[in-house]
Amino acid sequence: MKRFTLICIYLSGCFIGKAQITGDSLYESGQYFQAAIAYEKEAFFAPNSELQDQLILKRAYAYKALGNYTKAFNITSRISKKSDSLYKVVLYERILLAYLSDEYQKAHNELLKWQVRYGENSEEILSLRFLTLVQIEKMEEAQEILNQYASELSINQEEVSSLLEANWQLKNPDKAYMLSLVLPGVGQMYAGHFFKGVFSGVVQTGLVIFTAWNVYHGYFFTGGMTGATLFYTFYLGGARYARNLTIQYNDRVKSELVNEFLDIASKK
Amino acid sequence: MDGLKSIGMSMKSQISCGLFLLISFWVQGQKFHDQVRFLEHLETLGEYKEALYYIDQIGKQINLSAIEQDSIFFIKGRYHYELKEIEKSIDAFDKVGMRNQQLFEVAQVYTGFQLSYSRRFDAARRKFESFQSSDSLRLALVNYQMASLSLLERGLGRFSLYADRFEDKYYVLSDYQKDMKGIYEELKSHKRKSPFVAGLLSAIVPGSGKLYNGQIGPGVMGLVSTGIFGLQAFEGYRKDGLKSARFIIFGGLFTAFYVANIWGSVVSVRVSEQRYNHTVDEAIYINMHLPIRLLYR
């Protein structure tokens, strides 16, 4: 009988033991999806809102570990952020998550909140500010951060000057468009593609000559319809192409700066 | 004395054993209750994927009674339905047993709708026809679903048979019944356009086939583009004669555009007919789905 009792105790013990698989243990073993559910459950039954907030933050970490940054960001919006210490952690996460999900304007907004509320500049915050400013094309402000906070970022003077010497010059897509309208092909050259510009210029000059030759020889329909229509299509299409090339060029400049900065930061 | 003692001992252990069993059952009951509450919470968050995973975990942890298992399958069916995983949803709903009559009947309605949605009309009709219930609202709902299914199959006569049985006393249904009758009227008055007529019209005047199909922009474009090449070919013929390269090139282009325009008119009539059917089907699906959702979510 005693043995039976012990078996009973053992069984119910097993049962209770099974219930103690926690979000933390799942997270540590790399089962992030399961951890996210466990955290949600722990938060649902949490005795107070403070604990609940912490658990929801952990849930966001789980989705971050899964690489679903947008969802993780949305989860952080559910945290009531009553305690100040938690608010700070959450705000930092929101900046990082917004940046990781390529929502740079959102990251910038969260960074402004941070500046208003805390004003302090840790290395992580300064790095994120630098990267965000580059992504939203506020180049002067980004350079200012490098000049002002090199020591906080633990970057030495040499690295700062090598970063500042890199290509920071962005080009204006609308300017490329206008240039190509004024003189076909020049917009492409402005965007850094000389031969594409030459080709575009030659094709359009050819079409103008074709139109003029036909009209001169009395083929008014051919000149007016085929020649002029084709010229018009290439003319506007070329200008749009010049604008797209400029946007691509700017993206390259930004990603080179970001990569160089991350290279320097990861060397430490 | 020793004997008494041992009896006392064994009684004590029996009591404690019973207590432990009781506690473990209570824990299990409490746990199941909590798990269901948490599931509802996941549902309000819209986390159906997580909820489905969690349901499987419940199944592994606790030996569920047959009735509990039925409700688990029902919930799974609904979550897959929300995630638009039709096959999995139908599969789960099919496993709902008849122990709980209400769950069983609602599962059949969900399955019938999803079969209709995935255009397996025969299976859907069989599902609805075999439906039996003592609940008059549910019977009215299934009658409404059958009517809608007939419209999906474009069986207008069959629709009126079911529509005659529409009743106004269920306010959840009456609006949708009215809408479905509107769709029926629309289908009845819809005049199908003929691809042949469109092609013929375009052969006489390029672009007019598309105008007949109600496409003013493409019709004008067809006329202008064919006209452009026609005029250029005419110019080549007038100035350089029949054997000139200019006439041959533009004449060829004109012919190609002329023929393509006829073909395009035929196709565009077919496409707009398909698009019309698609739009009507979408409207039917929405009107089938909404009352189910309103009643049994």
PDB file of C-alpha atoms in Angstrom, chain A residues 1-2 4-5 8-9 12 15-16 18-19 31 33-34 36-37 40-42 44-45 59 63 71 75 78 210 213-214 217-223 225-226 229, chain B residues 9-10 13-14 16-17 20-21 24 27-28 31 34-35 37-38 41-42 45 47 49-50 53-54 60-62 228-229 231-232 234-236 238-240 246 250:
ATOM      1  CA  MET A   1       0.000   0.000   0.000  1.00  0.00           C
ATOM      2  CA  LYS A   2       2.801   2.315   0.924  1.00  0.00           C
ATOM      3  CA  PHE A   4       1.146   2.452  -4.122  1.00  0.00           C
ATOM      4  CA  THR A   5       1.030   5.753  -2.275  1.00  0.00           C
ATOM      5  CA  CYS A   8       0.742   8.081  -6.663  1.00  0.00           C
ATOM      6  CA  ILE A   9       2.967  10.791  -5.282  1.00  0.00           C
ATOM      7  CA  SER A  12       1.410  13.527  -9.577  1.00  0.00           C
ATOM      8  CA  PHE A  15       2.608  15.757 -13.696  1.00  0.00           C
ATOM      9  CA  ILE A  16       3.488  18.910 -11.834  1.00  0.00           C
ATOM     10  CA  LYS A  18       5.908  18.538 -16.589  1.00  0.00           C
ATOM     11  CA  ALA A  19       3.948  21.736 -16.079  1.00  0.00           C
ATOM     12  CA  GLN A  31      12.829  26.541 -29.278  1.00  0.00           C
ATOM     13  CA  PHE A  33       8.349  29.598 -31.208  1.00  0.00           C
ATOM     14  CA  GLN A  34       7.400  27.361 -28.283  1.00  0.00           C
ATOM     15  CA  ALA A  36       6.917  32.635 -27.316  1.00  0.00           C
ATOM     16  CA  ILE A  37       3.751  30.658 -26.528  1.00  0.00           C
ATOM     17  CA  GLU A  40       2.384  34.475 -23.509  1.00  0.00           C
ATOM     18  CA  LYS A  41       0.828  31.923 -21.218  1.00  0.00           C
ATOM     19  CA  GLU A  42       2.931  32.955 -18.237  1.00  0.00           C
ATOM     20  CA  PHE A  44      -1.661  35.668 -19.188  1.00  0.00           C
ATOM     21  CA  PHE A  45      -1.623  34.103 -15.733  1.00  0.00           C
ATOM     22  CA  ARG A  59       8.034  37.079 -25.993  1.00  0.00           C
ATOM     23  CA  TYR A  63      10.244  36.552 -32.113  1.00  0.00           C
ATOM     24  CA  LYS A  71       6.098  41.030 -35.243  1.00  0.00           C
ATOM     25  CA  ILE A  75       4.527  42.836 -29.547  1.00  0.00           C
ATOM     26  CA  ARG A  78       1.503  45.774 -25.940  1.00  0.00           C
ATOM     27  CA  PHE A 210      14.795  59.630 -88.742  1.00  0.00           C
ATOM     28  CA  TRP A 213      14.477  62.849 -92.859  1.00  0.00           C
ATOM     29  CA  ASN A 214      10.975  61.445 -93.324  1.00  0.00           C
ATOM     30  CA  HIS A 217      11.097  63.801 -97.938  1.00  0.00           C
ATOM     31  CA  GLY A 218       7.366  64.175 -97.582  1.00  0.00           C
ATOM     32  CA  TYR A 219       6.610  61.030 -95.534  1.00  0.00           C
ATOM     33  CA  PHE A 220       4.596  63.017 -93.041  1.00  0.00           C
ATOM     34  CA  PHE A 221       2.732  60.084 -91.530  1.00  0.00           C
ATOM     35  CA  THR A 222       5.864  57.978 -90.993  1.00  0.00           C
ATOM     36  CA  GLY A 223       7.827  60.891 -89.580  1.00  0.00           C
ATOM     37  CA  MET A 225       3.757  58.808 -86.152  1.00  0.00           C
ATOM     38  CA  THR A 226       6.576  56.267 -86.001  1.00  0.00           C
ATOM     39  CA  THR A 229       6.054  58.512 -81.100  1.00  0.00           C
TER      40      THR A 229
ATOM     41  CA  MET B   9      -1.171   2.760   8.912  1.00  0.00           C
ATOM     42  CA  SER B  10      -2.766   1.221   5.908  1.00  0.00           C
ATOM     43  CA  SER B  13      -1.918   5.579   3.448  1.00  0.00           C
ATOM     44  CA  GLN B  14      -5.197   4.821   1.693  1.00  0.00           C
ATOM     45  CA  SER B  16      -3.350  10.006   1.575  1.00  0.00           C
ATOM     46  CA  CYS B  17      -3.296   8.020  -1.636  1.00  0.00           C
ATOM     47  CA  PHE B  20      -3.178  12.597  -4.005  1.00  0.00           C
ATOM     48  CA  LEU B  21      -5.316  11.137  -6.699  1.00  0.00           C
ATOM     49  CA  SER B  24      -3.952  15.295  -9.330  1.00  0.00           C
ATOM     50  CA  VAL B  27      -5.022  19.847 -10.979  1.00  0.00           C
ATOM     51  CA  GLN B  28      -5.895  18.258 -14.284  1.00  0.00           C
ATOM     52  CA  LYS B  31      -5.423  22.862 -15.828  1.00  0.00           C
ATOM     53  CA  ASP B  34      -6.938  27.298 -17.662  1.00  0.00           C
ATOM     54  CA  GLN B  35      -5.741  25.916 -20.965  1.00  0.00           C
ATOM     55  CA  ARG B  37      -9.015  30.190 -21.168  1.00  0.00           C
ATOM     56  CA  PHE B  38      -5.528  30.701 -22.543  1.00  0.00           C
ATOM     57  CA  HIS B  41      -6.792  34.586 -25.192  1.00  0.00           C
ATOM     58  CA  LEU B  42      -4.593  33.487 -28.099  1.00  0.00           C
ATOM     59  CA  LEU B  45      -4.842  38.074 -30.179  1.00  0.00           C
ATOM     60  CA  GLU B  47      -2.432  34.077 -32.943  1.00  0.00           C
ATOM     61  CA  LYS B  49      -0.661  29.397 -35.454  1.00  0.00           C
ATOM     62  CA  GLU B  50       0.415  29.523 -31.834  1.00  0.00           C
ATOM     63  CA  TYR B  53       0.515  24.372 -31.681  1.00  0.00           C
ATOM     64  CA  TYR B  54      -0.763  24.808 -28.141  1.00  0.00           C
ATOM     65  CA  LYS B  60      -0.184  15.240 -25.483  1.00  0.00           C
ATOM     66  CA  GLN B  61      -0.324  16.224 -21.826  1.00  0.00           C
ATOM     67  CA  ILE B  62      -3.806  15.237 -20.798  1.00  0.00           C
ATOM     68  CA  ILE B 228      -1.507  54.856 -87.784  1.00  0.00           C
ATOM     69  CA  PHE B 229       0.010  51.922 -89.644  1.00  0.00           C
ATOM     70  CA  LEU B 231      -2.034  55.619 -93.045  1.00  0.00           C
ATOM     71  CA  GLN B 232       1.731  55.022 -93.215  1.00  0.00           C
ATOM     72  CA  PHE B 234      -1.088  54.220 -97.653  1.00  0.00           C
ATOM     73  CA  GLU B 235       1.596  56.918 -97.774  1.00  0.00           C
ATOM     74  CA  GLY B 236       4.203  54.365 -98.887  1.00  0.00           C
ATOM     75  CA  ARG B 238       0.970  56.484-102.873  1.00  0.00           C
ATOM     76  CA  LYS B 239       4.538  57.786-103.036  1.00  0.00           C
ATOM     77  CA  ASP B 240       6.630  54.688-103.755  1.00  0.00           C
ATOM     78  CA  ARG B 246       8.161  51.146 -97.178  1.00  0.00           C
ATOM     79  CA  PHE B 250       4.053  49.250 -93.023  1.00  0.00           C
TER      80      PHE B 250
END
